[in-house]
Coordinates of C-alpha atoms in Angstrom, one line a residue:
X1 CA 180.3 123.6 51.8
X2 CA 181.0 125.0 55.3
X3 CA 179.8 123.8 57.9
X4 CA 178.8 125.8 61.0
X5 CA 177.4 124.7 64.0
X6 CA 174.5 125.8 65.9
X7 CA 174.6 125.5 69.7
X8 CA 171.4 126.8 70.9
X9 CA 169.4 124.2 70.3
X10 CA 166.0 123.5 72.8
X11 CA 163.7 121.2 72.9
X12 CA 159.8 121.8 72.7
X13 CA 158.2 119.5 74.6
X14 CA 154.9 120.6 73.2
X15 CA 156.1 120.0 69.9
X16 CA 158.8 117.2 70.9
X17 CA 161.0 119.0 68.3
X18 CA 163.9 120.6 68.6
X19 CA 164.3 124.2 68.0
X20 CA 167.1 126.6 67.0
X21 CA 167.2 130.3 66.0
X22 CA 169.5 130.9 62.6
X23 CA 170.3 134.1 61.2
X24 CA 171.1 133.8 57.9
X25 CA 172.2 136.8 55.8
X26 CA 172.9 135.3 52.2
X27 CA 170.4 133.7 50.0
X28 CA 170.5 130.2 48.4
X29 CA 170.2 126.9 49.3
X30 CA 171.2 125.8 52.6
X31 CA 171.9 122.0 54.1
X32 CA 170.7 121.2 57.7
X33 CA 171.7 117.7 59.8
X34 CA 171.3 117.6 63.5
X35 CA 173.5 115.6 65.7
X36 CA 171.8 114.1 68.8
X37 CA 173.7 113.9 72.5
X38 CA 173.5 110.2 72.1
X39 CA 176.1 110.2 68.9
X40 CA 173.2 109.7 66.3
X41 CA 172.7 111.9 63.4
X42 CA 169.3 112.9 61.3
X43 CA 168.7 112.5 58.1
X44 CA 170.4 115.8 55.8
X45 CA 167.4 118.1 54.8
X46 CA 167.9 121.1 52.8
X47 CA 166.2 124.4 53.1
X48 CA 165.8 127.7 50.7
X49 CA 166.7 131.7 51.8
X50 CA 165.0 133.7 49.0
X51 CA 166.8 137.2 48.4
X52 CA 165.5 139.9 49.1
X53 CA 164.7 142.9 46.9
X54 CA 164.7 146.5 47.3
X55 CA 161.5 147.9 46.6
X56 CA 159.4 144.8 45.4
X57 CA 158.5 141.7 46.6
X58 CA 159.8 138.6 44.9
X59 CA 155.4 137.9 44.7
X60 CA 155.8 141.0 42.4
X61 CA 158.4 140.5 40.1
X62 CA 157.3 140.4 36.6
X63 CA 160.2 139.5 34.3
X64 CA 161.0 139.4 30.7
X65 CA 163.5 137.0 29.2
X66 CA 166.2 138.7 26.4
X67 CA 168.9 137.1 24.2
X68 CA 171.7 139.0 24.8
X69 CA 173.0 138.4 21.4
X70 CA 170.7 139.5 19.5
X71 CA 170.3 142.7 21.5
X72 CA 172.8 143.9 19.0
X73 CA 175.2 146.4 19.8
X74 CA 175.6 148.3 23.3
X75 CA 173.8 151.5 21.9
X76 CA 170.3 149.8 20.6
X77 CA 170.2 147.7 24.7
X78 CA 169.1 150.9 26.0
X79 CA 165.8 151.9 23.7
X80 CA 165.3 148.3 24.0
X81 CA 164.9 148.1 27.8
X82 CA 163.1 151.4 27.9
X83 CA 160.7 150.1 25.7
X84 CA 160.3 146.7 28.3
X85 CA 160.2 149.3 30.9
X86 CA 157.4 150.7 29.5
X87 CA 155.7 147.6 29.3
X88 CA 155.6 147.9 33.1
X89 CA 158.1 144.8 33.2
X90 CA 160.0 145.2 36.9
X91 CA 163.2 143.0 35.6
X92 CA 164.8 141.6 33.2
X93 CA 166.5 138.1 32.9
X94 CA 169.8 138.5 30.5
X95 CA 170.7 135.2 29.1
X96 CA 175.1 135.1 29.3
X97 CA 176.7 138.7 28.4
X98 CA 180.0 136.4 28.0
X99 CA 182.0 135.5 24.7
X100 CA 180.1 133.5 22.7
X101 CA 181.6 130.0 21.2
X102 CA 181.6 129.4 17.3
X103 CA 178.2 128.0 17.8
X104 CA 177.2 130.9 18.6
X105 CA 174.2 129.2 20.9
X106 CA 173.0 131.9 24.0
X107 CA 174.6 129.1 26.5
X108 CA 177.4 128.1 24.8
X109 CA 180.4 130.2 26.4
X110 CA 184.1 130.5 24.9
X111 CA 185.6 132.3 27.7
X112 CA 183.8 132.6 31.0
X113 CA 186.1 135.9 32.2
X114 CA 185.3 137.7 29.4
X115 CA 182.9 140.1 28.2
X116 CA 181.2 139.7 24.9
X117 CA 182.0 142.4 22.7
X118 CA 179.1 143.8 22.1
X119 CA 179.6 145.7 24.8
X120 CA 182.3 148.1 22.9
X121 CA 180.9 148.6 19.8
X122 CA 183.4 151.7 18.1
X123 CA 185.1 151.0 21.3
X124 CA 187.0 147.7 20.1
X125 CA 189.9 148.3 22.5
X126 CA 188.3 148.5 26.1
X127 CA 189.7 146.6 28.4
X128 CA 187.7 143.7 30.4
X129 CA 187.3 146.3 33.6
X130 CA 186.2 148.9 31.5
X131 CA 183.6 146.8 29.7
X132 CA 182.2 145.5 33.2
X133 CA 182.3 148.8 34.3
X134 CA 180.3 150.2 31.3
X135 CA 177.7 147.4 32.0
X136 CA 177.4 148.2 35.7
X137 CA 176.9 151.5 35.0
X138 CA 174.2 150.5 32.8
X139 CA 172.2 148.0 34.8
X140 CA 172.5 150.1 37.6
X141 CA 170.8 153.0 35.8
X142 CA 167.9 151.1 35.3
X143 CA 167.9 149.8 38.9
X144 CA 167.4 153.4 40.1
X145 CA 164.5 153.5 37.3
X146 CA 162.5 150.0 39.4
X147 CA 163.7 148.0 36.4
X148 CA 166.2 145.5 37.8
X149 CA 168.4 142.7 36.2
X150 CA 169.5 138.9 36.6
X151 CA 172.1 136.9 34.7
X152 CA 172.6 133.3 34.2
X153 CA 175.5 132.2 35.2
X154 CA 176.7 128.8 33.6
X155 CA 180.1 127.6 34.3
X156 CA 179.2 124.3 33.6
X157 CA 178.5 125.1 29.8
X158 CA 181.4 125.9 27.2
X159 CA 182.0 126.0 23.5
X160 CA 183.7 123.2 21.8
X161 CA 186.4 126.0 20.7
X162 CA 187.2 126.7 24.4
X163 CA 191.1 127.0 24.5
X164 CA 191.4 125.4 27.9
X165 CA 188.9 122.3 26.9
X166 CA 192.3 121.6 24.3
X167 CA 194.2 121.2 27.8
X168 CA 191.7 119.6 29.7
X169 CA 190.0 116.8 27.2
X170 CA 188.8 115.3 30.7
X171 CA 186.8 118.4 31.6
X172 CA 184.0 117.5 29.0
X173 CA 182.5 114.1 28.0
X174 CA 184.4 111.9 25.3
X175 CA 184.2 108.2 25.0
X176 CA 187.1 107.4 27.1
X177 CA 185.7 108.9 30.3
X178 CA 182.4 108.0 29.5
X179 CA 182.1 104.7 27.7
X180 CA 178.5 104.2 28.1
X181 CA 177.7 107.4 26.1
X182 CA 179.0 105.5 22.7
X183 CA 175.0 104.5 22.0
X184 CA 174.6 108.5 22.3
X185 CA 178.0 108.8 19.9
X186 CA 176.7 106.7 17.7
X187 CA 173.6 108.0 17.1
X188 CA 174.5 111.6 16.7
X189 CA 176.7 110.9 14.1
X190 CA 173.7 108.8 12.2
X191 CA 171.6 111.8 12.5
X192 CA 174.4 114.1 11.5
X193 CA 174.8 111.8 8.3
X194 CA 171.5 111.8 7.3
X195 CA 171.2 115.8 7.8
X196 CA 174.0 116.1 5.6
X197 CA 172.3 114.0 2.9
X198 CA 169.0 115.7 3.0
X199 CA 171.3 119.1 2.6
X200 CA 172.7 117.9 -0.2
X201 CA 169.2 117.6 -2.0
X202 CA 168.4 121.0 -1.5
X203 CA 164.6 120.3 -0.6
X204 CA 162.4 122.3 1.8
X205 CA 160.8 121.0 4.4
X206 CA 158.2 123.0 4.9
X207 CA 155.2 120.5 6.0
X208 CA 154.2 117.8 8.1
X209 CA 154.2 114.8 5.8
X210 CA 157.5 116.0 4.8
X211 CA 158.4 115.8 8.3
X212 CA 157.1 112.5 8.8
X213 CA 158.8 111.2 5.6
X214 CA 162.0 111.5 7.6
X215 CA 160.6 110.1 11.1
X216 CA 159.8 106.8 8.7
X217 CA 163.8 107.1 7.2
X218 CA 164.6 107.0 10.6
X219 CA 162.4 104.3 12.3
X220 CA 162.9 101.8 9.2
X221 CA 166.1 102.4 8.0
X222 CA 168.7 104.5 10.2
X223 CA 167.6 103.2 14.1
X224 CA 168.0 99.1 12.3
X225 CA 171.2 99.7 10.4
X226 CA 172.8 100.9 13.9
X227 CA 171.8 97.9 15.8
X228 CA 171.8 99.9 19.3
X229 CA 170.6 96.6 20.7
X230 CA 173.9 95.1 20.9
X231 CA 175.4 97.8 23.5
X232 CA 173.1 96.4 25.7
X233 CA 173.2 92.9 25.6
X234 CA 176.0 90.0 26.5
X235 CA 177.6 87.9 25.0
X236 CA 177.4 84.9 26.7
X237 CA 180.0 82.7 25.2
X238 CA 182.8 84.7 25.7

């Protein structure tokens, strides 16, 4: 959020526009408001600097998409990516190579300064700078090969078992910060009621009228018994 300001600023009257010369060095997404001599201000635009790459284009990339956990352990990533490089892939998108939650979803982080173990294999007691330096080592490798690397970074998704969420309650979304999600609440725990009933049966479901057996459970029985409606109406008498 820095704000920097650009002084040489001219105006074409050929274009009656005015025109400055920027020269940004870091990519990303950039905010752009011009003040006026009279004291006005335009309208806030936004504008894009796309990165550059060494030895490709960003026209040229042609990326494959892996899980990171199910990569397995550190050993098997390499035959794996030699096997995409082969393919004549040019990068690679990693989904998180954090600590995974007891979800164990891709997105779903337990600690966002920590590597996920997978990393160590037989090597259960490296430390958190020798695992990133074991990874760097690694990526790079490939980098010198043409077969580069991007990692999402998502520090606005955690696990329910995050030890800090248990000392920050306000961090996520509950029903006392956000009352209006209770419809949501509600329903999720409907669904989660009627999943653990069909468990209990022990039935597979395993084709489409089976599926729309449950859409009908839902629409006739669940959606009525929960009478949503009333979150959204007044009552006018008191």
């Amino acid at each position: 959020n820095d704000l920097h300001t650009i002084k040489d600023c001219q105006f074409n009257a050929q274009q009656h526009q005015w025109e400055a010369s920027l020269l940004i060095e870091t990519s990303g997404n950039f905010q752009l408001q011009m003040s006026l001599p009279d004291g006005r201000s335009s309208e806030i635009g936004y504008f894009l600097v796309e990165p550059r790459l060494e030895n490709i284009s960003l026209s040229s990339v042609i990326c494959e998409t892996v899980l990171t956990k199910n990569l397995g352990g550190f050993s098997r990533w390499k035959p794996l990516l030699d096997r995409i490089h082969k393919l004549n892939y040019n990068m690679v998108h990693f989904t998180p190579v954090h600590q995974l939650g007891e979800s164990k979803s891709c997105y779903s982080l337990v600690d966002h300064h920590k590597l996920t173990n997978q990393i160590c294999e037989e090597d259960s007691d490296l430390s958190e700078q020798e695992k990133e330096a074991k990874l760097t080592e690694f990526i790079q490798s490939f980098a010198e090969k043409g077969l580069y690397s991007i990692c999402d970074v998502v520090w606005n998704h955690t696990a329910t078992n995050t030890p800090w969420l248990q000392q920050q309650p306000d961090a996520s979304y509950n029903l006392q910060n956000s009352p209006h999600m209770r419809p949501a609440y509600c329903l999720d725990r409907a669904l989660q009621s009627l999943h653990r009933k069909l468990a209990r049966r022990a039935e597979i479901i395993s084709t489409k009228e089976d599926v729309e057996k449950i859409i009908k459970e839902i629409e006739r029985n669940l959606l009525p018994s929960l009478k949503l409606w009333e979150f959204f109406v007044i009552d006018v008498p008191k």
